[in-house]
Amino acid sequence: MTTLSDVILLENTNKGYTYNLAYEVRRPFSNGFFIQGSYSYGVAKSIMDGTSDQAASNWGNVYVPGNSNDAPLSRSNFDPGNRITLTATYDVPFLKSVKPAVSFFYAGQSGRPYTMVYSNSDVNGDGRNTNDLVYIPTATDALTYTGGLYSDFLNFLNGGNGCLGEFIGQIMPRNACRAPWTNTLDAKFKVALPYKRYKTELSLDVLNLINLFDHSSGIIQYPFFNDILQPVTIPSSPTATSPVTGYNITTVVSPTFNRFSRDDLRSRWQIQLGARVRF
């Protein structure tokens, strides 16, 4: 019927799984020192992460290597990867009624998964122009390049942690790469000042201590929408059989191009003063 559009049939699947392994150690000492450390490793595989409240969006936003109706099992957007935490606390010896304490908390986390997709190009002819995974060309593929040479594109692919360059000659799998590892270090100093039946606590919190001492560190970077966009040259009315004829690499090889977005607030050091009274 020509009066119908976006008729979506979604079915359940038995594909996909998640698991997480974690280990933690903690040790208090008699001198007021306490340490804690943990490590976790998690894996999440999915066909579709279901991040939208509409069936058409859930179907059309899944990055696919070809057939949109047969998305392969791949790494989920929410795959946690590795995470390390370290905590150290020390109750500083002082006056009997005044109790200072200092503590540090470190967290290291795998970056968010991402992939590379064609930009505003319906390469597979499914009516969606934002969900086609990029074929990473080889030097011998018959493609033209706008904005630079293949060698420039190769330098981009091998830049960063080099993950994109691992898929030369292949259609890049969904979420095959990760954004940079993140490091955060927070510190807290507090002192208890009891007065009669009142207990007053003053505190000083420093968030992202790494960035306080080195402005180029402690940066939280992430791929916007879990992807890097690659413009291509294809026929004006693409179909499933329309070939890609060229890559416009002007954007990605530009010296000002940023692979990742920056979480501006979390990438800045912050200081917070606090006070609490118990009675």
Backbone as JSON, one array per atom type, in Angstrom:
{
  "sequence": "MTTLSDVILLENTNKGYTYNLAYEVRRPFSNGFFIQGSYSYGVAKSIMDGTSDQAASNWGNVYVPGNSNDAPLSRSNFDPGNRITLTATYDVPFLKSVKPAVSFFYAGQSGRPYTMVYSNSDVNGDGRNTNDLVYIPTATDALTYTGGLYSDFLNFLNGGNGCLGEFIGQIMPRNACRAPWTNTLDAKFKVALPYKRYKTELSLDVLNLINLFDHSSGIIQYPFFNDILQPVTIPSSPTATSPVTGYNITTVVSPTFNRFSRDDLRSRWQIQLGARVRF",
  "N": [[0.86, -1.19, 0.0], [0.65, 2.14, -0.93], [0.15, 4.18, 0.82], [1.33, 3.75, 3.18], [4.21, 4.02, 5.27], [7.49, 3.52, 6.66], [7.0, 1.0, 7.94], [7.69, -1.01, 10.39], [9.0, -4.05, 11.48], [9.84, -5.52, 14.34], [11.65, -8.04, 15.94], [12.32, -10.45, 18.52], [15.55, -11.54, 19.66], [17.97, -14.11, 20.26], [20.55, -13.51, 20.4], [23.4, -11.81, 21.74], [24.9, -10.68, 24.78], [26.04, -10.12, 28.15], [28.67, -9.66, 30.53], [30.44, -9.31, 33.6], [33.43, -9.08, 35.38], [34.87, -8.77, 38.54], [37.19, -7.65, 41.01], [38.19, -6.96, 44.3], [40.23, -5.45, 46.78], [40.8, -4.52, 50.13], [42.17, -2.76, 52.9], [42.4, -1.9, 56.2], [44.54, -0.1, 58.46], [46.16, -0.05, 61.66], [47.22, 2.42, 62.3], [45.62, 4.39, 61.34], [45.58, 4.49, 58.62], [44.16, 3.67, 55.45], [43.58, 1.59, 52.68], [42.31, 0.85, 49.43], [41.56, -1.11, 46.58], [40.45, -1.87, 43.28], [39.51, -3.87, 40.46], [37.85, -4.24, 37.41], [36.38, -5.98, 34.69], [34.45, -5.82, 31.88], [32.14, -7.04, 29.42], [29.98, -6.38, 26.74], [27.78, -7.39, 24.36], [25.75, -6.84, 21.5], [22.9, -6.75, 19.25], [21.3, -4.56, 18.74], [21.11, -1.58, 20.55], [18.88, -0.25, 21.42], [18.26, 2.55, 21.96], [16.4, 4.47, 21.44], [12.99, 5.76, 21.56], [11.38, 5.08, 19.5], [10.45, 2.76, 16.99], [11.33, 2.95, 14.32], [13.59, 4.59, 14.53], [15.25, 3.07, 16.22], [15.76, 0.89, 14.56], [16.87, 2.14, 12.28], [19.12, 3.47, 13.25], [21.09, 1.71, 13.87], [24.37, 0.84, 13.26], [25.48, -0.64, 10.34], [27.11, -3.13, 8.26], [26.07, -3.7, 5.81], [23.34, -5.17, 4.99], [20.54, -3.83, 6.4], [18.58, -5.18, 7.71], [19.72, -7.29, 8.88], [21.6, -7.02, 11.06], [24.8, -7.57, 12.4], [26.03, -9.32, 15.33], [27.75, -7.4, 17.67], [30.1, -5.26, 19.42], [28.62, -3.57, 22.12], [27.29, -0.21, 22.56], [27.51, 0.32, 25.21], [29.49, -1.18, 26.28], [31.65, -1.91, 28.89], [34.43, -2.45, 29.25], [37.67, -2.08, 30.69], [38.23, -1.19, 34.1], [39.74, 0.55, 36.75], [40.15, 1.21, 40.17], [41.46, 3.1, 42.89], [41.86, 3.79, 46.27], [42.9, 5.81, 48.96], [43.16, 6.6, 52.34], [43.88, 8.65, 55.15], [43.95, 9.14, 58.53], [44.95, 11.86, 60.11], [47.22, 12.21, 62.77], [46.48, 14.29, 65.49], [45.23, 16.84, 67.64], [43.28, 15.49, 70.32], [40.56, 16.05, 70.22], [40.29, 17.19, 67.76], [40.09, 16.12, 64.51], [41.74, 15.62, 61.77], [41.68, 14.51, 58.34], [42.82, 13.0, 55.34], [42.25, 12.12, 51.96], [42.45, 10.21, 48.92], [41.25, 9.51, 45.65], [41.42, 7.47, 42.89], [40.49, 6.81, 39.52], [40.53, 4.81, 36.7], [39.54, 4.29, 33.37], [38.37, 2.44, 30.57], [38.01, 3.87, 27.31], [35.07, 5.16, 25.57], [33.32, 3.02, 23.28], [33.68, 3.18, 19.67], [33.1, 3.74, 16.13], [33.57, 4.03, 12.55], [31.69, 5.79, 10.24], [29.93, 6.4, 7.14], [29.34, 9.71, 6.02], [26.32, 11.34, 5.78], [25.45, 9.78, 3.57], [23.83, 7.39, 1.74], [24.86, 4.55, 1.41], [24.17, 1.81, 1.26], [21.6, 1.91, 0.33], [19.25, 1.83, 1.92], [17.58, 3.82, 2.64], [18.42, 5.28, 4.77], [20.8, 7.61, 5.85], [22.85, 7.66, 7.68], [23.89, 5.42, 8.83], [25.74, 3.63, 7.78], [28.49, 1.59, 7.85], [31.96, 2.28, 7.41], [33.99, 1.33, 4.67], [37.35, 0.66, 4.9], [39.69, 1.75, 2.8], [42.26, 0.23, 0.72], [45.55, 0.95, -0.6], [45.48, 0.28, -3.26], [42.88, 0.31, -4.13], [40.4, 1.45, -6.41], [39.79, 4.4, -6.06], [39.01, 7.88, -5.78], [40.46, 10.76, -4.2], [39.59, 13.55, -2.35], [40.81, 16.58, -1.13], [43.2, 15.7, -0.18], [45.82, 13.17, -0.23], [45.95, 9.55, -0.54], [47.93, 8.73, 1.21], [47.8, 10.71, 3.14], [45.33, 10.14, 4.25], [45.91, 7.64, 5.26], [47.75, 8.29, 7.24], [46.02, 9.54, 9.0], [44.38, 7.36, 9.71], [46.18, 5.73, 11.06], [46.84, 7.31, 13.14], [46.3, 8.6, 16.52], [45.45, 5.95, 18.58], [45.91, 4.13, 16.64], [43.95, 2.34, 15.95], [41.99, 2.47, 13.89], [43.49, 1.99, 11.61], [43.87, -0.74, 11.72], [41.92, -1.96, 10.29], [42.16, -1.78, 7.58], [41.24, -2.47, 4.27], [38.91, -3.67, 4.96], [35.4, -3.65, 5.89], [34.68, -1.63, 8.5], [34.01, -2.96, 11.7], [31.18, -2.47, 13.88], [31.65, -0.31, 16.6], [34.33, -1.06, 17.0], [36.62, 0.21, 17.87], [38.12, 2.23, 20.51], [37.71, 5.2, 22.45], [40.21, 7.38, 23.95], [41.84, 6.17, 26.92], [40.72, 7.06, 30.17], [41.75, 9.05, 32.92], [41.27, 9.92, 36.25], [41.73, 11.8, 39.22], [40.88, 12.46, 42.44], [40.85, 14.47, 45.4], [40.5, 14.84, 48.94], [40.25, 16.81, 51.82], [39.53, 16.91, 55.19], [38.35, 18.11, 58.33], [37.4, 17.52, 61.62], [35.66, 19.34, 64.03], [34.68, 19.3, 66.98], [32.22, 20.71, 69.12], [30.92, 21.1, 72.19], [27.88, 19.52, 72.17], [27.7, 19.54, 69.5], [28.89, 18.61, 66.29], [31.1, 19.66, 64.08], [32.15, 19.7, 60.73], [34.62, 20.55, 58.48], [35.47, 20.78, 55.06], [37.53, 20.25, 52.17], [37.42, 19.76, 48.82], [39.05, 18.57, 45.98], [38.61, 18.18, 42.67], [39.57, 16.23, 39.91], [42.44, 16.31, 40.16], [44.69, 15.78, 38.67], [44.52, 17.39, 36.41], [44.82, 19.85, 37.57], [47.55, 20.09, 38.1], [48.65, 19.6, 35.63], [47.62, 20.87, 32.75], [47.14, 19.58, 30.38], [46.49, 17.02, 30.97], [44.23, 14.6, 32.49], [42.03, 14.82, 30.86], [38.82, 14.26, 29.57], [37.69, 12.49, 26.95], [35.46, 11.71, 24.28], [33.71, 9.88, 21.71], [31.42, 11.49, 19.7], [28.13, 10.42, 19.47], [29.19, 7.9, 19.21], [30.82, 7.62, 16.92], [32.97, 8.36, 14.07], [32.73, 10.52, 11.4], [32.88, 10.0, 7.88], [33.0, 11.61, 4.93], [31.9, 10.72, 1.59], [32.1, 10.1, -1.97], [29.43, 9.47, -4.02], [26.95, 8.3, -6.43], [24.31, 10.63, -7.29], [21.75, 9.71, -6.76], [21.65, 7.33, -4.84], [21.62, 3.75, -4.74], [21.23, 0.38, -3.57], [23.11, -0.86, -5.1], [24.83, 1.08, -5.94], [28.07, 2.2, -6.43], [30.7, 3.31, -4.22], [32.69, 5.97, -5.15], [34.66, 7.71, -4.4], [36.53, 9.35, -1.74], [36.09, 12.02, 0.39], [38.41, 13.56, 2.1], [38.96, 15.89, 3.32], [38.12, 17.0, 5.8], [38.93, 15.15, 7.85], [41.71, 15.05, 7.64], [42.52, 17.53, 8.26], [44.5, 19.82, 10.17], [43.18, 20.91, 12.31], [41.2, 19.17, 12.97], [39.32, 17.35, 15.29], [39.28, 14.23, 16.68], [37.68, 13.41, 18.75], [35.08, 14.48, 21.02], [35.14, 16.74, 23.81], [34.54, 16.34, 27.21], [33.69, 18.99, 28.78], [33.29, 20.02, 31.43], [34.01, 17.9, 33.21], [36.63, 17.66, 32.46], [38.0, 19.68, 33.61], [39.8, 21.01, 36.42], [38.44, 21.28, 39.68], [37.46, 22.98, 42.64], [36.02, 22.59, 45.8], [34.5, 23.88, 48.65], [33.29, 22.9, 51.81], [30.94, 22.51, 54.52], [29.67, 20.98, 57.45], [27.28, 20.37, 59.92], [26.55, 18.5, 62.72], [24.04, 17.56, 64.96]],
  "CA": [[0.0, 0.0, 0.0], [1.49, 3.33, -1.05], [-0.15, 5.14, 1.89], [2.08, 3.36, 4.37], [5.66, 4.22, 5.26], [8.13, 3.13, 7.92], [6.35, -0.15, 8.57], [8.83, -1.69, 11.0], [8.75, -5.28, 12.2], [10.93, -5.85, 15.26], [11.52, -9.36, 16.53], [13.28, -10.78, 19.56], [16.72, -12.31, 19.24], [18.7, -14.76, 21.35], [21.94, -13.08, 20.33], [23.75, -10.74, 22.67], [25.17, -11.11, 26.15], [26.9, -9.25, 28.95], [29.23, -10.2, 31.75], [31.39, -8.42, 34.26], [34.26, -9.71, 36.4], [35.42, -7.71, 39.41], [37.96, -8.09, 42.18], [38.48, -5.81, 45.16], [40.96, -5.67, 48.02], [40.82, -3.36, 51.02], [42.93, -3.06, 54.12], [42.6, -0.82, 57.18], [45.7, -0.27, 59.32], [45.94, 0.46, 63.02], [47.72, 3.79, 62.42], [44.68, 5.32, 60.71], [45.71, 4.44, 57.17], [43.26, 2.71, 54.81], [43.73, 1.53, 51.23], [41.36, 0.0, 48.71], [41.81, -1.18, 45.15], [39.53, -2.78, 42.59], [39.63, -4.0, 39.02], [36.72, -4.9, 36.79], [36.41, -6.12, 33.23], [33.12, -6.13, 31.42], [31.89, -7.19, 27.99], [28.57, -6.29, 26.36], [27.56, -7.59, 22.92], [24.34, -6.63, 21.18], [22.49, -6.48, 17.87], [20.79, -3.2, 18.77], [21.1, -1.14, 21.94], [17.55, 0.25, 21.76], [18.42, 3.83, 22.66], [15.34, 5.39, 21.06], [11.63, 5.35, 21.93], [10.65, 4.8, 18.27], [10.95, 1.57, 16.3], [12.06, 3.34, 13.11], [14.9, 5.1, 14.93], [16.05, 1.96, 16.71], [16.21, 0.1, 13.4], [17.68, 2.92, 11.35], [20.33, 4.02, 13.85], [22.09, 0.67, 14.08], [25.41, 0.86, 12.24], [25.52, -1.96, 9.69], [28.07, -3.24, 7.16], [25.36, -3.95, 4.55], [21.9, -5.38, 5.12], [20.02, -3.23, 7.64], [17.68, -6.13, 8.35], [20.51, -8.41, 9.42], [22.74, -6.43, 11.76], [25.58, -8.62, 13.09], [26.36, -9.16, 16.74], [28.99, -6.64, 17.81], [30.28, -4.6, 20.71], [27.57, -2.63, 22.47], [27.69, 1.15, 22.94], [27.67, 0.37, 26.66], [30.53, -2.13, 26.69], [32.43, -1.17, 29.89], [35.87, -2.63, 29.15], [38.45, -2.17, 31.93], [38.11, -0.09, 35.07], [40.59, 0.41, 37.93], [39.97, 2.24, 41.2], [42.37, 3.07, 44.03], [41.49, 4.74, 47.32], [43.8, 5.87, 50.13], [42.69, 7.53, 53.36], [44.77, 8.7, 56.32], [43.51, 9.97, 59.65], [46.17, 12.53, 60.56], [47.28, 12.38, 64.22], [46.46, 15.7, 65.89], [44.62, 16.92, 68.95], [42.32, 14.42, 70.56], [39.22, 16.48, 69.83], [40.32, 17.65, 66.37], [40.43, 14.94, 63.73], [41.93, 15.84, 60.34], [41.83, 13.32, 57.5], [43.05, 13.29, 53.93], [41.98, 10.94, 51.16], [42.61, 10.33, 47.47], [40.52, 8.5, 44.89], [41.8, 7.4, 41.48], [39.7, 5.93, 38.67], [40.96, 4.68, 35.31], [38.44, 3.65, 32.67], [38.45, 2.32, 29.11], [37.23, 4.86, 26.59], [33.8, 4.75, 24.98], [33.49, 2.4, 21.96], [33.26, 3.97, 18.51], [33.39, 3.2, 14.82], [33.62, 5.05, 11.51], [30.55, 5.64, 9.34], [29.83, 7.36, 6.05], [28.63, 10.93, 6.4], [25.22, 11.78, 4.91], [25.51, 9.01, 2.33], [23.1, 6.13, 1.85], [25.65, 3.65, 0.58], [23.5, 0.52, 1.06], [20.3, 2.12, -0.27], [18.14, 1.46, 2.79], [16.81, 5.01, 2.98], [19.03, 5.95, 5.92], [22.11, 8.1, 5.4], [23.75, 7.86, 8.83], [24.11, 4.15, 9.54], [26.56, 2.72, 6.98], [29.87, 1.46, 8.3], [32.92, 2.63, 6.37], [35.03, 0.43, 4.16], [38.65, 1.31, 4.98], [40.31, 1.32, 1.54], [43.69, -0.03, 0.58], [46.2, 1.86, -1.54], [45.22, -0.14, -4.64], [41.46, 0.45, -4.48], [40.17, 2.47, -7.45], [39.02, 5.5, -5.47], [39.61, 9.21, -5.85], [40.5, 11.42, -2.9], [39.47, 15.0, -2.36], [41.32, 17.2, 0.09], [44.47, 15.11, 0.21], [46.21, 11.92, -0.87], [45.71, 8.35, 0.27], [48.92, 8.71, 2.28], [47.28, 11.57, 4.2], [44.27, 9.38, 4.9], [46.57, 6.57, 6.0], [48.3, 8.89, 8.46], [44.89, 9.72, 9.92], [43.95, 6.05, 10.2], [47.2, 5.21, 11.98], [47.01, 8.24, 14.24], [45.64, 8.21, 17.75], [46.0, 4.67, 19.03], [46.13, 3.29, 15.47], [42.91, 1.31, 15.82], [41.34, 2.52, 12.57], [44.38, 1.39, 10.63], [43.83, -2.19, 11.8], [40.83, -2.49, 9.48], [42.39, -1.47, 6.16], [40.8, -3.56, 3.42], [37.71, -4.27, 5.54], [34.36, -2.78, 6.43], [34.98, -1.54, 9.93], [32.92, -3.44, 12.56], [30.57, -1.49, 14.79], [32.27, -0.12, 17.92], [35.56, -1.84, 17.07], [37.69, 0.98, 18.51], [37.76, 2.91, 21.76], [38.27, 6.51, 22.75], [41.36, 7.26, 24.86], [41.7, 5.81, 28.34], [40.53, 8.24, 31.01], [42.32, 9.02, 34.26], [40.83, 10.99, 37.14], [42.25, 11.72, 40.59], [40.23, 13.42, 43.32], [41.42, 14.53, 46.75], [39.61, 15.44, 49.95], [40.81, 17.07, 53.15], [38.45, 17.3, 56.1], [38.73, 18.2, 59.74], [36.27, 17.53, 62.54], [35.83, 20.32, 65.1], [33.54, 19.14, 67.89], [31.95, 21.79, 70.09], [29.85, 20.64, 73.05], [27.18, 18.37, 71.57], [27.71, 19.72, 68.05], [30.05, 18.1, 65.56], [31.27, 20.42, 62.85], [33.16, 19.16, 59.81], [34.99, 21.4, 57.36], [36.08, 19.94, 54.03], [38.03, 20.82, 50.92], [37.47, 18.74, 47.78], [39.68, 18.95, 44.72], [38.25, 17.22, 41.64], [40.5, 16.17, 38.77], [43.71, 16.84, 40.63], [45.69, 15.64, 37.59], [44.42, 18.56, 35.55], [45.3, 21.01, 38.32], [49.01, 20.16, 37.98], [49.02, 19.52, 34.21], [46.38, 21.2, 32.05], [46.95, 18.68, 29.24], [46.12, 15.7, 31.49], [42.92, 14.56, 33.12], [41.05, 15.2, 29.86], [37.84, 13.22, 29.28], [37.31, 12.58, 25.55], [34.5, 10.69, 23.87], [33.23, 10.03, 20.33], [30.03, 11.94, 19.64], [27.29, 9.39, 18.87], [29.98, 6.68, 19.03], [31.3, 7.46, 15.56], [33.69, 9.39, 13.33], [32.08, 10.6, 10.1], [33.74, 10.08, 6.71], [32.28, 11.92, 3.69], [32.29, 9.95, 0.41], [31.51, 10.5, -3.24], [28.61, 8.42, -4.6], [25.98, 8.88, -7.35], [23.35, 11.53, -6.64], [20.59, 8.93, -6.33], [22.27, 6.03, -4.53], [20.83, 2.55, -4.49], [22.04, -0.65, -2.91], [24.18, -1.31, -5.99], [25.64, 2.22, -6.34], [29.38, 2.08, -5.8], [31.42, 4.48, -3.72], [33.73, 6.28, -6.13], [35.72, 8.53, -3.85], [36.47, 9.77, -0.35], [36.45, 13.41, 0.67], [39.13, 13.47, 3.37], [39.33, 17.24, 3.72], [37.87, 17.24, 7.22], [39.67, 14.3, 8.79], [43.15, 15.27, 7.58], [42.79, 18.91, 8.65], [45.22, 19.91, 11.45], [42.26, 21.34, 13.37], [40.16, 18.17, 13.19], [39.36, 16.63, 16.56], [38.62, 12.92, 16.59], [36.75, 13.21, 19.84], [34.57, 15.62, 21.75], [35.68, 16.84, 25.16], [33.61, 16.63, 28.31], [34.35, 20.2, 29.25], [33.25, 20.18, 32.89], [34.8, 16.85, 33.86], [38.04, 17.81, 32.07], [38.56, 20.82, 34.35], [39.93, 20.83, 37.86], [37.43, 22.02, 40.43], [37.65, 23.01, 44.09], [34.77, 22.78, 46.51], [34.56, 24.01, 50.1], [32.06, 22.43, 52.42], [30.82, 22.52, 55.98], [28.54, 20.18, 57.9], [27.08, 20.4, 61.37], [25.68, 17.42, 63.24], [23.58, 17.8, 66.34]],
  "C": [[0.89, 1.24, 0.0], [1.23, 4.35, 0.05], [0.61, 4.85, 3.16], [3.57, 3.66, 4.19], [6.21, 3.84, 6.62], [7.36, 2.05, 8.66], [7.48, -1.05, 9.09], [8.38, -2.94, 11.74], [9.99, -5.59, 13.04], [10.66, -7.2, 15.9], [12.58, -9.55, 17.61], [14.44, -11.58, 18.97], [17.36, -12.96, 20.47], [20.18, -14.43, 21.3], [22.18, -11.93, 21.3], [23.94, -11.27, 24.08], [26.02, -10.05, 26.84], [27.49, -10.05, 30.1], [30.23, -9.2, 32.31], [32.11, -9.18, 35.37], [34.91, -8.61, 37.23], [36.15, -8.34, 40.58], [38.33, -6.85, 42.99], [39.27, -6.26, 46.38], [40.91, -4.38, 48.83], [41.5, -3.75, 52.31], [43.0, -1.82, 55.01], [43.82, -1.14, 58.04], [45.44, 0.41, 60.66], [46.39, 1.9, 63.18], [46.82, 4.82, 61.72], [44.77, 5.35, 59.19], [44.81, 3.36, 56.6], [43.49, 2.77, 53.3], [42.69, 0.56, 50.66], [41.72, 0.03, 47.24], [40.86, -2.16, 44.51], [39.84, -2.77, 41.1], [38.4, -4.73, 38.5], [36.9, -4.93, 35.28], [35.03, -6.57, 32.78], [33.03, -6.18, 29.9], [30.39, -7.11, 27.76], [28.49, -6.38, 24.84], [26.07, -7.45, 22.63], [24.14, -6.54, 19.67], [22.07, -5.02, 17.76], [20.67, -2.78, 20.23], [19.77, -0.52, 22.36], [17.57, 1.56, 22.5], [17.33, 4.84, 22.32], [13.98, 4.86, 21.51], [10.77, 5.07, 20.7], [11.3, 3.64, 17.53], [11.79, 1.95, 15.08], [13.46, 3.84, 13.45], [15.8, 3.98, 15.43], [16.59, 1.12, 15.56], [17.2, 0.9, 12.55], [18.97, 3.44, 11.92], [21.38, 2.97, 14.17], [23.1, 0.71, 12.94], [25.58, -0.55, 11.67], [26.54, -1.96, 8.56], [27.38, -3.44, 5.81], [23.87, -3.99, 4.75], [21.39, -4.83, 6.46], [19.09, -4.17, 8.39], [18.41, -7.33, 8.95], [21.77, -7.87, 10.06], [23.49, -7.52, 12.53], [25.76, -8.29, 14.57], [27.7, -8.44, 16.86], [29.03, -5.96, 19.17], [29.2, -3.55, 20.94], [28.14, -1.23, 22.73], [28.05, 1.23, 24.42], [28.68, -0.66, 27.17], [31.51, -1.43, 27.65], [33.95, -1.32, 29.76], [36.53, -2.75, 30.52], [38.19, -0.95, 32.83], [38.96, -0.42, 36.3], [40.27, 1.53, 38.9], [40.96, 2.02, 42.33], [41.94, 4.15, 45.02], [42.5, 4.66, 48.45], [43.29, 6.95, 51.07], [43.61, 7.47, 54.57], [44.18, 9.66, 57.34], [44.75, 10.57, 60.31], [46.16, 12.68, 62.09], [47.36, 13.86, 64.58], [45.89, 15.75, 67.3], [43.53, 15.87, 69.1], [40.93, 14.78, 70.07], [39.13, 16.98, 68.39], [40.86, 16.51, 65.51], [40.54, 15.26, 62.24], [42.05, 14.5, 59.6], [42.02, 13.76, 56.05], [42.84, 12.0, 53.14], [42.13, 11.26, 49.68], [41.82, 9.2, 46.81], [40.92, 8.6, 43.42], [40.86, 6.45, 40.75], [40.27, 5.99, 37.26], [39.95, 3.84, 34.56], [38.72, 3.58, 31.18], [37.57, 3.38, 28.46], [35.96, 4.28, 25.98], [34.04, 4.11, 23.61], [33.05, 3.34, 20.83], [33.64, 3.25, 17.22], [33.49, 4.34, 13.83], [32.48, 4.78, 10.53], [30.6, 6.7, 8.25], [28.97, 8.54, 6.47], [27.6, 11.31, 5.36], [25.25, 11.09, 3.55], [24.83, 7.66, 2.56], [23.75, 5.09, 0.95], [24.92, 2.34, 0.3], [22.06, 0.67, 0.55], [19.12, 1.72, 0.58], [17.28, 2.65, 3.21], [17.32, 5.76, 4.18], [20.44, 6.39, 5.52], [23.08, 8.34, 6.55], [24.18, 6.54, 9.47], [25.03, 3.17, 8.81], [28.01, 2.74, 7.45], [30.83, 1.64, 7.13], [33.78, 1.44, 5.97], [36.35, 1.21, 4.19], [39.47, 0.87, 3.78], [41.8, 1.02, 1.66], [44.27, 0.95, -0.45], [45.87, 1.52, -2.98], [43.76, -0.05, -5.04], [41.27, 1.63, -5.43], [39.25, 3.56, -6.91], [39.76, 6.81, -5.68], [39.53, 9.85, -4.47], [40.47, 12.93, -3.09], [39.99, 15.55, -1.04], [42.63, 16.63, 0.56], [44.73, 13.83, -0.55], [45.86, 10.74, 0.03], [46.7, 8.29, 1.43], [48.49, 9.6, 3.45], [46.19, 10.84, 4.99], [44.87, 8.26, 5.75], [47.17, 7.1, 7.29], [47.2, 9.13, 9.48], [44.47, 8.39, 10.54], [44.91, 5.5, 11.25], [47.49, 6.16, 13.14], [46.22, 7.81, 15.46], [46.27, 6.94, 18.28], [46.15, 3.68, 17.88], [45.05, 2.27, 15.21], [42.27, 1.3, 14.44], [42.18, 1.84, 11.51], [44.4, -0.13, 10.66], [42.81, -2.8, 10.86], [40.96, -2.1, 8.01], [42.05, -2.7, 5.32], [39.54, -4.23, 3.91], [36.65, -3.2, 5.76], [34.53, -2.79, 7.94], [33.81, -2.04, 10.77], [32.41, -2.33, 13.48], [31.31, -1.5, 16.13], [33.57, -0.91, 18.09], [36.68, -1.11, 17.8], [37.19, 1.63, 19.79], [38.41, 4.29, 21.81], [39.41, 6.35, 23.75], [40.95, 6.88, 26.28], [41.57, 7.08, 29.17], [41.12, 8.01, 32.39], [41.76, 10.19, 35.06], [41.38, 10.73, 38.54], [41.62, 12.83, 41.4], [40.86, 13.35, 44.71], [40.44, 15.22, 47.68], [40.38, 15.62, 51.25], [39.67, 17.54, 54.03], [38.98, 17.33, 57.52], [37.47, 18.32, 60.58], [36.58, 18.44, 63.71], [34.64, 20.23, 66.05], [33.43, 20.32, 68.85], [30.71, 21.41, 70.87], [29.18, 19.42, 72.41], [27.1, 18.47, 70.04], [29.0, 19.15, 67.47], [30.12, 18.81, 64.22], [32.39, 19.81, 62.02], [33.37, 20.14, 58.67], [35.72, 20.54, 56.33], [36.52, 20.77, 52.83], [38.17, 19.69, 49.92], [38.14, 19.32, 46.54], [39.38, 17.84, 43.71], [39.19, 17.36, 40.45], [41.83, 16.84, 39.12], [44.8, 16.76, 39.56], [45.69, 16.88, 36.72], [44.9, 19.83, 36.25], [46.8, 21.2, 38.13], [49.48, 20.12, 36.52], [47.76, 19.71, 33.38], [46.12, 20.3, 30.84], [46.57, 17.27, 29.67], [44.75, 15.77, 32.17], [41.8, 14.94, 32.18], [40.12, 14.01, 29.57], [37.36, 13.43, 27.85], [36.37, 11.44, 25.18], [34.08, 10.93, 22.43], [31.76, 10.41, 20.34], [29.21, 10.92, 18.86], [28.08, 8.13, 18.51], [30.49, 6.51, 17.59], [32.23, 8.6, 15.16], [33.13, 9.37, 11.92], [33.11, 10.73, 8.97], [32.9, 10.39, 5.46], [32.82, 11.1, 2.52], [31.64, 10.55, -0.82], [30.77, 9.31, -3.83], [27.64, 9.07, -5.57], [24.91, 9.67, -6.6], [22.11, 10.81, -6.14], [21.05, 7.52, -6.0], [21.25, 4.92, -4.35], [21.76, 1.54, -3.84], [23.21, -1.1, -3.78], [25.07, -0.16, -6.44], [27.0, 2.17, -5.65], [29.87, 3.41, -5.22], [32.58, 4.73, -4.67], [34.87, 7.1, -5.54], [35.47, 8.9, -2.4], [36.9, 11.24, -0.27], [37.09, 13.44, 2.06], [39.54, 14.84, 3.9], [39.23, 17.45, 5.22], [38.82, 16.45, 8.1], [41.18, 14.52, 8.75], [43.51, 16.71, 7.95], [43.51, 18.94, 10.0], [44.31, 20.3, 12.61], [41.17, 20.32, 13.67], [40.37, 17.46, 14.52], [38.6, 15.32, 16.42], [37.49, 12.78, 17.6], [36.26, 14.54, 20.4], [35.16, 15.6, 23.16], [34.55, 17.12, 26.14], [34.19, 17.81, 29.07], [34.39, 20.3, 30.76], [34.13, 19.15, 33.58], [36.28, 16.94, 33.52], [38.71, 18.97, 32.78], [38.76, 20.46, 35.82], [38.93, 21.75, 38.55], [37.74, 21.93, 41.92], [36.31, 23.33, 44.76], [35.02, 22.85, 48.01], [33.23, 23.59, 50.69], [32.11, 22.5, 53.93], [29.56, 21.73, 56.35], [28.48, 20.22, 59.42], [26.13, 19.3, 61.76], [25.29, 17.77, 64.68], [22.38, 16.92, 66.66]]
}
